[in-house]
Amino acid sequence: MLYIVGLGLYNEKDITVAGLEAVKKSERVYLEAYTSILSVGKEKLEDFYGKDNIIIADREMVESDSDAILKDADKIDVSFLVVGDPYGATTHTDLIIRAREMGIPIKVIHNASILNAVGACGLQLYNFGQTISIVFFTETWRPDSFYDRIKENHQFGLHTLCLLDIKVKEQSIENMARGRLIYEPPRYMTVNQAVEQLLEIEEKRQEGICKPDSLAIGCARIGQDTQKIVAGTLEELVDVDFGGPLHSLVLIGSRMHEMEAEYVEDFACNKETFEAIVKRDYVH
Amino acid sequence: MLYIVGLGLYNEKDITVAGLEAVKKSERVYLEAYTSILSVGKEKLEDFYGKDNIIIADREMVESDSDAILKDADKIDVSFLVVGDPYGATTHTDLIIRAREMGIPIKVIHNASILNAVGACGLQLYNFGQTISIVFFTETWRPDSFYDRIKENHQFGLHTLCLLDIKVKEQSIENMARGRLIYEPPRYMTVNQAVEQLLEIEEKRQEGICKPDSLAIGCARIGQDTQKIVAGTLEELVDVDFGGPLHSLVLIGSRMHEMEAEYVEDFACNKETFEAIVKRDYVH
């Protein structure tokens, strides 16, 4: 059996009891380590699970060598651990499709993901439109297609959850060119970086979707004890220190209703500005 | 401390290890029992948690008597258990707001909810638009405002998750009029009923949003061992037997991409029809 086990968002104790049972009886345990992170590392998980050999599965292994992960999973138990919920990232769908083709029985053990835990910011989950991902701009590559998705949500007054880029095990162009397997330190996009990129795109496109005074909520380490949620204008959020990863950003839609506004206001870095803008541009 | 603990979607073992620890040390434990259900009842939870006195919290208690739930929670540990994730239903937000007003420390322990677990149907979560709820039609009350929400998602080719109505502890009009506290057996809307209602609204409004040959995916008991997922046209889904509750329905958006279609096709009740309609109206 291939168990695909969601680990939730916080630490080693966020696994479900059913998930823990699956891991304990598995002969091989993989940890997907490039689409998200917990607040604890592999060693802590190994201690808690009573396993001393969790295998880190990087993007290359999952995408190009999935047969190694699936090896003998028709005869023995194998666990593939995913931070959040197994269906949070496209890449795990590939693994499931491959396992199905090979006739391997699969059991998915669900858990929280940012897509539902983001409700902690005070907005109702059914008022969110499509979810978008914001990638790191480089000198030469500054993609803005997600702006069109935000615009679609904006048109109907829906909130937008923005997932922020993670770069793990990336090579510098120089090292890649020279074939040196030296990796850069991991990078996690901050709320500040995401907001700066959004404001840059708005500046260029001028469609009034992500203006300096548009309201948003920066979220850091959702579901963890150090969770930090701050609401404000995009301009205000540029300067808020959210601390360590992971961060995500919610753009507030104009259809926000009063109860949502009341809840979110508690997180406002400037309650007066927040209230005034809500009154002017949101809740009607 | 008030712990608001998500129970996930399946049985007593879907609670997280952290959630179980919170429940075990709580002096009072409430189970919210009107927005969703697990596959097991209160007794099974009591056995597993080692608690013999879980209090069922019905809508009236949560909405009108939340102070009883919150009593002394500034001094002792109280757990409020919610099927799925704590932020899945509006009603728990009220409880959190009230606890905040009273200065009670709150800890939310997240878990899977249908909003992320629905990824099991093979569609990517970021391609979903807003989530809607479909309520039971009565002779005199046949609301169709959710059709407008589906239409908005449809306009941008996004998928729509439809949550289906649950009626628990409802009185008949006669019993209510006579003040008799006799309750009707619980009712859970089936995929079939939801589809029939959608087709009725389409028949009336004729806007081409939920046509008999529109593609959808019926989902029953997501996250449970008896999970059943069937894809087909709305017309086809009217007759599929999905078994016991809970059911939900996904309307497929035209922006479905090839990998999604490939995954979903495995669930099609008629692969030929499915493929032909996908080619004609979806994936481009």
Coordinates of C-alpha atoms in Angstrom, one line a residue:
Chain A
M1 CA 0.0 0.0 0.0
L2 CA 1.2 3.5 -0.8
Y3 CA 0.1 5.9 2.0
I4 CA 0.1 9.5 1.1
V5 CA 0.0 11.2 4.4
G6 CA -0.7 14.9 5.1
L7 CA 1.3 16.3 7.9
G8 CA -0.6 19.5 8.5
L9 CA 1.0 22.8 9.0
Y10 CA 2.8 23.0 12.3
N11 CA 5.0 20.3 13.9
E12 CA 5.4 16.5 14.4
K13 CA 2.2 16.4 16.4
D14 CA 0.0 17.7 13.5
I15 CA -0.1 14.2 11.9
T16 CA -3.4 12.4 12.5
V17 CA -3.6 9.3 14.6
A18 CA -4.4 7.3 11.4
G19 CA -1.5 8.9 9.6
L20 CA 0.9 8.0 12.5
E21 CA -0.2 4.4 12.4
A22 CA 0.4 4.2 8.6
V23 CA 3.9 5.7 9.0
K24 CA 4.8 3.4 11.9
K25 CA 4.1 0.3 9.9
S26 CA 5.7 1.5 6.6
E27 CA 9.0 -0.1 5.5
R28 CA 10.0 3.1 3.6
V29 CA 9.1 6.6 4.5
Y30 CA 9.6 9.6 2.2
L31 CA 9.3 13.3 3.1
E32 CA 8.4 15.6 0.3
A33 CA 10.5 18.7 1.1
Y34 CA 10.2 21.3 -1.6
T35 CA 6.6 22.6 -1.8
S36 CA 6.2 23.5 1.9
I37 CA 7.9 23.2 5.4
L38 CA 6.9 22.4 8.9
S39 CA 8.4 24.2 11.9
V40 CA 10.4 21.1 12.7
G41 CA 13.0 19.1 10.6
K42 CA 13.3 15.5 9.5
E43 CA 15.1 14.4 12.8
K44 CA 12.2 15.6 14.9
L45 CA 9.8 13.6 12.8
E46 CA 12.1 10.5 12.9
D47 CA 12.2 10.7 16.7
F48 CA 8.4 11.1 17.0
Y49 CA 7.6 8.4 14.5
G50 CA 10.2 6.0 15.8
K51 CA 11.8 5.8 12.4
D52 CA 15.5 6.5 11.8
N53 CA 15.5 6.6 8.1
I54 CA 13.1 9.1 6.5
I55 CA 14.2 9.7 3.0
I56 CA 14.0 13.4 1.8
A57 CA 12.3 13.4 -1.6
D58 CA 13.3 16.5 -3.6
R59 CA 11.6 17.7 -6.7
E60 CA 13.9 15.7 -9.0
M61 CA 13.2 12.5 -7.2
V62 CA 9.4 13.0 -7.2
E63 CA 9.2 14.2 -10.8
S64 CA 11.8 12.0 -12.5
D65 CA 12.3 9.0 -10.3
S66 CA 8.9 8.2 -8.9
D67 CA 9.4 4.5 -9.6
A68 CA 12.0 4.4 -6.9
I69 CA 9.4 5.8 -4.4
L70 CA 6.8 3.3 -5.6
K71 CA 9.1 0.3 -5.7
D72 CA 7.4 -2.8 -4.2
A73 CA 4.5 -0.7 -2.9
D74 CA 2.2 -3.4 -4.2
K75 CA 3.7 -5.8 -1.6
I76 CA 4.9 -3.6 1.3
D77 CA 3.7 -0.5 3.0
V78 CA 5.4 2.8 1.8
S79 CA 4.5 6.2 3.2
F80 CA 5.0 9.5 1.3
L81 CA 4.7 12.4 3.7
V82 CA 3.4 15.8 2.5
V83 CA 3.3 19.0 4.5
G84 CA -0.3 20.2 4.5
D85 CA -2.8 18.0 2.6
P86 CA -1.7 15.5 -0.1
Y87 CA -3.8 17.4 -2.7
G88 CA -2.2 20.7 -2.0
A89 CA 0.4 20.5 -4.8
T90 CA 0.1 19.3 -8.4
T91 CA 3.2 17.2 -8.1
H92 CA 1.6 14.7 -5.8
T93 CA -1.2 14.1 -8.3
D94 CA 1.4 12.9 -10.7
L95 CA 2.6 10.4 -8.2
I96 CA -0.9 9.1 -7.6
I97 CA -1.5 8.8 -11.4
R98 CA 1.7 6.8 -11.7
A99 CA 0.8 4.5 -8.8
R100 CA -2.6 3.9 -10.3
E101 CA -1.0 2.9 -13.6
M102 CA 1.2 0.5 -11.8
G103 CA -1.8 -1.1 -10.0
I104 CA -0.5 0.0 -6.6
P105 CA -3.2 0.4 -3.9
I106 CA -3.2 4.0 -2.6
K107 CA -4.6 5.4 0.6
V108 CA -4.6 9.2 1.1
I109 CA -4.7 10.5 4.7
H110 CA -5.9 14.0 4.6
N111 CA -4.8 16.9 6.8
A112 CA -5.1 20.7 7.1
S113 CA -3.6 22.8 4.4
I114 CA -3.2 26.5 4.0
L115 CA -6.3 26.4 1.7
N116 CA -8.6 25.8 4.6
A117 CA -6.5 27.0 7.5
V118 CA -6.3 30.5 6.0
G119 CA -9.8 30.9 7.5
A120 CA -7.8 31.9 10.6
C121 CA -7.5 35.4 9.0
G122 CA -11.2 36.0 9.6
L123 CA -12.5 35.8 6.1
Q124 CA -15.1 33.1 5.2
L125 CA -13.6 30.4 3.0
Y126 CA -16.6 30.3 0.6
N127 CA -15.9 33.9 -0.3
F128 CA -12.5 33.1 -1.8
G129 CA -12.1 32.9 -5.6
Q130 CA -9.3 31.0 -7.2
T131 CA -6.0 30.6 -5.5
I132 CA -2.9 32.0 -7.1
S133 CA 0.9 31.5 -6.7
I134 CA 3.3 34.4 -6.8
V135 CA 6.8 33.5 -7.9
F136 CA 10.1 35.3 -7.2
F137 CA 10.9 38.0 -9.8
T138 CA 14.4 37.8 -11.3
E139 CA 16.3 40.5 -13.2
T140 CA 15.0 39.1 -16.5
W141 CA 11.8 37.2 -15.6
R142 CA 9.0 39.1 -14.0
P143 CA 5.8 37.2 -14.9
D144 CA 2.5 38.8 -14.1
S145 CA -0.1 36.4 -15.4
F146 CA -1.5 35.9 -11.9
Y147 CA -2.6 39.5 -12.0
D148 CA -5.3 38.4 -14.4
R149 CA -6.5 35.8 -12.0
I150 CA -6.7 38.3 -9.2
K151 CA -8.6 40.6 -11.5
E152 CA -11.2 37.9 -12.1
N153 CA -11.7 37.4 -8.4
H154 CA -11.7 41.1 -8.0
Q155 CA -14.5 41.6 -10.5
F156 CA -16.9 39.6 -8.3
G157 CA -15.6 41.0 -5.1
L158 CA -14.0 37.7 -4.0
H159 CA -10.9 37.2 -1.8
T160 CA -7.7 35.8 -3.2
L161 CA -5.3 33.6 -1.4
C162 CA -1.8 34.1 -2.8
L163 CA 0.7 31.3 -2.1
L164 CA 4.2 32.6 -2.0
D165 CA 7.2 31.1 -3.8
I166 CA 9.6 28.7 -2.2
K167 CA 13.1 28.0 -3.6
V168 CA 14.7 24.9 -2.2
K169 CA 17.8 23.2 -3.6
E170 CA 18.2 25.7 -6.4
Q171 CA 21.6 26.2 -8.2
S172 CA 23.0 29.5 -9.2
I173 CA 23.3 30.0 -12.9
E174 CA 27.1 29.9 -12.6
N175 CA 27.1 26.6 -10.7
M176 CA 24.6 25.1 -13.1
A177 CA 26.7 26.2 -16.1
R178 CA 29.7 24.6 -14.6
G179 CA 27.8 21.5 -13.6
R180 CA 28.7 22.0 -9.9
L181 CA 26.1 20.4 -7.5
I182 CA 26.3 23.3 -5.1
Y183 CA 22.9 24.6 -3.9
E184 CA 21.8 28.0 -2.8
P185 CA 20.3 28.4 0.7
P186 CA 16.5 27.9 0.6
R187 CA 14.5 31.1 0.0
Y188 CA 10.9 31.7 1.1
M189 CA 9.0 34.7 -0.2
T190 CA 7.9 37.1 2.5
V191 CA 4.6 39.0 2.5
N192 CA 6.7 42.1 2.0
Q193 CA 8.3 40.8 -1.2
A194 CA 5.0 39.6 -2.5
V195 CA 3.4 43.0 -1.9
E196 CA 6.2 44.8 -3.5
Q197 CA 5.9 42.7 -6.6
L198 CA 2.1 43.2 -6.7
L199 CA 2.6 47.0 -6.4
E200 CA 5.2 46.9 -9.2
I201 CA 2.7 45.0 -11.5
E202 CA -0.1 47.4 -10.6
E203 CA 2.2 50.4 -11.4
K204 CA 2.8 48.9 -14.8
R205 CA -0.7 47.8 -15.6
Q206 CA -2.7 50.5 -13.9
E207 CA -5.9 48.5 -13.7
G208 CA -6.7 49.3 -10.1
I209 CA -6.6 45.7 -8.8
C210 CA -3.7 45.9 -6.3
K211 CA -3.5 49.6 -5.4
P212 CA -1.3 50.9 -2.6
D213 CA -4.5 51.4 -0.5
S214 CA -6.1 48.0 -1.4
L215 CA -6.7 46.0 1.8
A216 CA -4.9 42.7 2.4
I217 CA -4.0 40.3 5.1
G218 CA -0.5 39.1 5.6
C219 CA -0.3 35.6 7.2
A220 CA 2.8 33.9 8.6
R221 CA 3.1 30.4 10.0
I222 CA -0.6 29.8 10.0
G223 CA -1.5 27.0 12.4
Q224 CA 1.7 27.4 14.4
D225 CA 2.0 28.8 17.9
T226 CA 3.9 31.8 16.5
Q227 CA 1.2 32.5 13.9
K228 CA 1.2 36.1 12.9
I229 CA -1.7 37.8 11.0
V230 CA -1.7 41.5 10.1
A231 CA -4.3 43.3 8.0
G232 CA -3.7 46.6 6.3
T233 CA -3.3 48.4 3.0
L234 CA -0.7 46.9 0.6
E235 CA 1.4 50.0 1.3
E236 CA 1.3 49.4 5.0
L237 CA 2.1 45.7 4.7
V238 CA 5.4 46.4 2.9
D239 CA 7.0 47.4 6.2
V240 CA 5.5 44.9 8.6
D241 CA 7.9 42.3 10.0
F242 CA 6.3 38.9 9.8
G243 CA 9.2 36.8 11.0
G244 CA 10.2 33.4 9.6
P245 CA 8.5 31.3 6.9
L246 CA 6.0 30.3 5.6
H247 CA 4.1 33.4 4.6
S248 CA 1.0 33.8 2.5
L249 CA -1.1 36.8 1.5
V250 CA -4.8 37.3 1.2
L251 CA -6.2 40.1 -1.0
I252 CA -9.6 41.2 0.4
G253 CA -12.5 41.2 -2.0
S254 CA -15.0 44.0 -2.0
R255 CA -17.9 41.6 -1.2
M256 CA -16.5 41.2 2.4
H257 CA -19.4 41.3 4.7
E258 CA -19.7 42.9 8.1
M259 CA -18.9 39.9 10.2
E260 CA -15.7 39.3 8.2
A261 CA -14.7 42.9 8.6
E262 CA -15.3 42.9 12.3
Y263 CA -13.1 39.8 12.7
V264 CA -10.3 41.1 10.4
E265 CA -10.2 44.5 12.0
D266 CA -8.7 42.9 15.1
F267 CA -5.7 42.2 13.0
A268 CA -5.4 45.6 11.5
C269 CA -2.0 47.4 12.0
N270 CA -4.0 50.7 11.9
K271 CA -7.6 50.2 12.9
E272 CA -8.6 53.7 11.8
T273 CA -7.3 53.5 8.3
F274 CA -8.7 50.0 8.0
E275 CA -12.2 51.0 9.1
A276 CA -12.2 54.1 6.8
I277 CA -11.2 52.1 3.8
V278 CA -13.6 49.3 4.6
K279 CA -16.4 51.8 4.7
R280 CA -15.3 53.5 1.5
D281 CA -14.4 50.5 -0.8
Y282 CA -15.7 47.3 0.8
V283 CA -18.7 46.1 2.8
H284 CA -21.8 47.8 1.4
Chain B
M1 CA -7.8 27.6 27.2
L2 CA -10.5 27.0 24.6
Y3 CA -9.3 24.4 22.1
I4 CA -11.2 24.4 18.9
V5 CA -10.2 21.0 17.4
G6 CA -10.8 19.9 13.9
L7 CA -11.7 16.2 13.7
G8 CA -11.1 15.7 10.0
L9 CA -13.5 13.8 7.8
Y10 CA -13.5 10.1 8.6
N11 CA -13.4 8.5 12.0
E12 CA -12.1 8.8 15.6
K13 CA -8.5 8.3 14.3
D14 CA -8.6 11.4 12.0
I15 CA -7.9 13.7 15.0
T16 CA -4.3 15.0 15.1
V17 CA -2.0 13.9 17.9
A18 CA -2.0 17.5 19.1
G19 CA -5.8 17.6 19.0
L20 CA -6.0 14.3 21.0
E21 CA -3.7 15.7 23.7
A22 CA -5.9 18.8 24.0
V23 CA -9.1 16.7 24.3
K24 CA -7.6 14.4 26.9
K25 CA -6.6 17.2 29.2
S26 CA -9.9 19.2 28.8
E27 CA -12.4 19.2 31.6
R28 CA -15.4 19.7 29.3
V29 CA -15.6 18.5 25.7
Y30 CA -18.3 19.6 23.2
L31 CA -19.0 18.0 19.9
E32 CA -20.6 20.3 17.3
A33 CA -23.1 18.0 15.6
Y34 CA -25.1 19.9 13.0
T35 CA -22.9 21.1 10.2
S36 CA -21.2 17.8 9.3
I37 CA -20.8 14.2 10.5
L38 CA -18.1 11.6 10.9
S39 CA -18.6 7.9 10.1
V40 CA -18.7 7.2 13.8
G41 CA -20.8 8.5 16.6
K42 CA -20.2 10.2 20.0
E43 CA -19.7 6.9 21.9
K44 CA -16.8 5.8 19.6
L45 CA -15.2 9.2 20.1
E46 CA -15.6 8.9 23.9
D47 CA -14.0 5.4 24.0
F48 CA -11.1 6.6 21.9
Y49 CA -10.5 9.8 23.8
G50 CA -11.0 8.2 27.2
K51 CA -13.8 10.6 28.0
D52 CA -17.2 9.5 29.0
N53 CA -19.1 12.7 28.9
I54 CA -18.8 14.5 25.5
I55 CA -21.6 17.0 25.3
I56 CA -23.5 17.3 22.0
A57 CA -23.7 21.0 21.0
D58 CA -26.6 21.6 18.7
R59 CA -27.2 24.8 16.7
E60 CA -29.3 26.3 19.5
M61 CA -26.6 25.8 22.1
V62 CA -23.8 27.2 19.9
E63 CA -25.8 30.1 18.6
S64 CA -27.8 31.1 21.7
D65 CA -25.9 29.7 24.7
S66 CA -22.3 30.0 23.8
D67 CA -21.5 31.4 27.2
A68 CA -22.3 27.9 28.7
I69 CA -19.6 26.5 26.4
L70 CA -17.1 29.2 27.3
K71 CA -17.8 29.1 31.0
D72 CA -14.5 29.1 33.0
A73 CA -12.5 28.5 29.9
D74 CA -10.1 31.3 31.1
K75 CA -9.2 29.0 34.0
I76 CA -9.7 25.4 32.8
D77 CA -9.3 23.6 29.5
V78 CA -12.4 23.2 27.3
S79 CA -12.4 21.5 23.9
F80 CA -14.9 22.2 21.2
L81 CA -14.8 19.6 18.5
V82 CA -15.7 20.3 14.9
V83 CA -15.9 17.8 12.1
G84 CA -13.5 18.9 9.3
D85 CA -11.6 22.1 10.1
P86 CA -12.7 24.7 12.7
Y87 CA -13.0 27.4 10.0
G88 CA -15.3 25.3 7.8
A89 CA -18.5 26.8 9.1
T90 CA -19.5 30.4 9.9
T91 CA -20.9 29.4 13.2
H92 CA -17.6 28.6 14.8
T93 CA -16.3 32.1 13.9
D94 CA -19.1 33.5 16.1
L95 CA -17.8 31.4 19.0
I96 CA -14.2 32.6 18.5
I97 CA -15.4 36.2 18.4
R98 CA -17.3 35.7 21.6
A99 CA -14.4 34.0 23.3
R100 CA -12.1 36.9 22.2
E101 CA -14.5 39.4 23.7
M102 CA -14.4 37.5 27.0
G103 CA -10.6 37.5 27.0
I104 CA -10.5 33.7 26.8
P105 CA -7.3 32.3 25.3
I106 CA -8.0 30.2 22.2
K107 CA -6.1 27.6 20.3
V108 CA -7.3 26.3 17.0
I109 CA -6.1 22.8 16.0
H110 CA -6.6 22.5 12.2
N111 CA -7.6 19.5 10.2
A112 CA -8.7 18.4 6.8
S113 CA -12.0 19.7 5.5
I114 CA -14.0 19.0 2.4
L115 CA -12.6 22.3 1.0
N116 CA -9.2 20.8 0.5
A117 CA -10.0 17.1 0.6
V118 CA -12.2 17.5 -2.5
G119 CA -8.9 17.5 -4.4
A120 CA -9.4 13.7 -4.3
C121 CA -11.8 14.2 -7.3
G122 CA -8.8 14.9 -9.5
L123 CA -9.3 18.6 -10.1
Q124 CA -6.7 21.1 -8.9
L125 CA -7.7 23.1 -5.9
Y126 CA -6.4 26.4 -7.3
N127 CA -8.8 26.1 -10.2
F128 CA -11.9 26.3 -8.0
G129 CA -13.8 29.5 -7.7
Q130 CA -16.1 30.3 -4.8
T131 CA -17.8 27.6 -2.8
I132 CA -21.6 27.4 -2.7
S133 CA -24.2 25.7 -0.5
I134 CA -27.3 24.1 -1.9
V135 CA -30.2 23.9 0.5
F136 CA -33.2 21.6 0.4
F137 CA -36.1 22.9 -1.7
T138 CA -39.5 22.9 0.0
E139 CA -42.9 23.2 -1.5
T140 CA -42.9 26.9 -1.0
W141 CA -39.2 27.9 -0.8
R142 CA -37.0 27.2 -3.8
P143 CA -34.1 29.6 -3.5
D144 CA -31.7 29.8 -6.4
S145 CA -29.3 32.6 -5.6
F146 CA -26.4 30.2 -5.6
Y147 CA -27.0 29.8 -9.4
D148 CA -25.6 33.3 -9.7
R149 CA -22.4 32.3 -7.9
I150 CA -22.0 29.2 -10.1
K151 CA -22.5 31.5 -13.1
E152 CA -19.6 33.7 -11.9
N153 CA -17.3 30.8 -11.6
H154 CA -18.5 29.5 -14.9
Q155 CA -17.7 32.8 -16.6
F156 CA -14.0 32.3 -15.9
G157 CA -14.1 28.5 -16.4
L158 CA -13.6 27.7 -12.8
H159 CA -14.8 24.7 -10.9
T160 CA -17.5 25.0 -8.2
L161 CA -17.6 23.0 -5.0
C162 CA -21.2 22.6 -3.9
L163 CA -21.8 21.8 -0.3
L164 CA -25.1 20.0 0.3
D165 CA -27.6 20.7 2.9
I166 CA -27.9 18.9 6.2
K167 CA -31.0 19.0 8.4
V168 CA -30.4 17.8 11.9
K169 CA -32.8 18.2 14.8
E170 CA -35.5 19.9 12.7
Q171 CA -39.1 20.1 13.8
S172 CA -42.0 19.6 11.5
I173 CA -44.2 22.6 11.1
E174 CA -47.0 20.9 12.9
N175 CA -44.8 19.9 15.9
M176 CA -43.3 23.4 16.0
A177 CA -46.8 25.0 16.0
R178 CA -47.9 22.8 18.8
G179 CA -44.7 23.4 20.7
R180 CA -43.8 19.7 20.8
L181 CA -40.1 19.0 21.0
I182 CA -40.3 16.1 18.6
Y183 CA -37.6 16.1 15.9
E184 CA -37.6 14.7 12.4
P185 CA -34.9 12.1 11.5
P186 CA -31.8 13.8 10.2
R187 CA -31.7 14.4 6.4
Y188 CA -28.6 14.7 4.2
M189 CA -28.9 16.0 0.7
T190 CA -27.7 13.4 -1.9
V191 CA -25.8 14.2 -5.1
N192 CA -29.0 13.1 -6.9
Q193 CA -31.2 15.6 -5.1
A194 CA -28.7 18.4 -5.6
V195 CA -28.4 17.7 -9.3
E196 CA -32.2 17.5 -9.7
Q197 CA -32.5 20.9 -8.0
L198 CA -29.8 22.4 -10.3
L199 CA -31.5 21.1 -13.4
E200 CA -34.8 22.5 -12.2
I201 CA -33.2 26.0 -11.8
E202 CA -31.5 25.7 -15.2
E203 CA -34.8 24.8 -16.8
K204 CA -36.3 27.9 -15.3
R205 CA -33.5 30.3 -15.9
Q206 CA -32.1 28.9 -19.2
E207 CA -28.7 30.5 -18.9
G208 CA -26.7 27.4 -19.9
I209 CA -24.8 27.1 -16.7
C210 CA -26.0 23.7 -15.4
K211 CA -27.2 21.9 -18.5
P212 CA -28.2 18.2 -18.6
D213 CA -24.9 17.6 -20.4
S214 CA -22.7 19.8 -18.2
L215 CA -19.9 17.7 -16.6
A216 CA -19.8 17.3 -12.8
I217 CA -18.3 15.0 -10.2
G218 CA -20.4 13.5 -7.4
C219 CA -18.4 12.8 -4.2
A220 CA -19.6 10.8 -1.3
R221 CA -17.8 10.2 2.0
I222 CA -14.6 11.9 0.9
G223 CA -11.6 10.8 3.0
Q224 CA -13.4 7.6 4.2
D225 CA -12.6 4.1 3.2
T226 CA -16.0 3.9 1.4
Q227 CA -15.3 7.1 -0.5
K228 CA -17.2 7.1 -3.8
I229 CA -16.4 9.5 -6.7
V230 CA -18.3 9.4 -10.0
A231 CA -17.9 11.8 -12.9
G232 CA -20.5 12.3 -15.6
T233 CA -23.1 14.7 -17.0
L234 CA -25.6 16.1 -14.6
E235 CA -28.2 14.0 -16.3
E236 CA -26.1 10.8 -15.8
L237 CA -25.5 11.7 -12.1
V238 CA -29.2 11.8 -11.3
D239 CA -29.3 8.0 -11.3
V240 CA -26.0 7.1 -9.7
D241 CA -26.3 5.5 -6.2
F242 CA -23.7 7.2 -4.0
G243 CA -24.7 5.4 -0.8
G244 CA -24.7 7.1 2.7
P245 CA -23.8 10.6 3.7
L246 CA -22.1 13.0 3.4
H247 CA -22.3 13.9 -0.3
S248 CA -20.9 16.9 -2.2
L249 CA -20.9 17.9 -5.8
V250 CA -18.3 19.5 -8.0
L251 CA -19.3 21.3 -11.2
I252 CA -16.4 21.2 -13.7
G253 CA -15.2 24.5 -15.1
S254 CA -14.3 24.8 -18.8
R255 CA -10.7 25.8 -17.9
M256 CA -10.0 22.2 -16.8
H257 CA -6.6 21.3 -18.2
E258 CA -5.5 18.0 -19.6
M259 CA -4.0 16.5 -16.6
E260 CA -7.1 17.2 -14.6
A261 CA -9.3 15.6 -17.3
E262 CA -7.1 12.5 -17.4
Y263 CA -7.4 12.0 -13.7
V264 CA -11.2 12.7 -13.6
E265 CA -11.8 10.4 -16.5
D266 CA -11.0 7.4 -14.3
F267 CA -14.1 8.2 -12.3
A268 CA -16.4 8.6 -15.3
C269 CA -19.5 6.5 -15.3
N270 CA -19.3 6.6 -19.1
K271 CA -15.8 7.2 -20.4
E272 CA -16.9 7.7 -24.0
T273 CA -19.4 10.4 -23.3
F274 CA -17.1 12.0 -20.8
E275 CA -14.2 12.2 -23.3
A276 CA -16.4 13.5 -26.1
I277 CA -17.9 16.3 -24.0
V278 CA -14.5 17.2 -22.6
K279 CA -13.2 17.6 -26.1
R280 CA -16.2 19.6 -27.2
D281 CA -16.8 21.9 -24.3
Y282 CA -13.8 21.8 -21.9
V283 CA -10.0 21.5 -22.2
H284 CA -8.9 23.6 -25.1

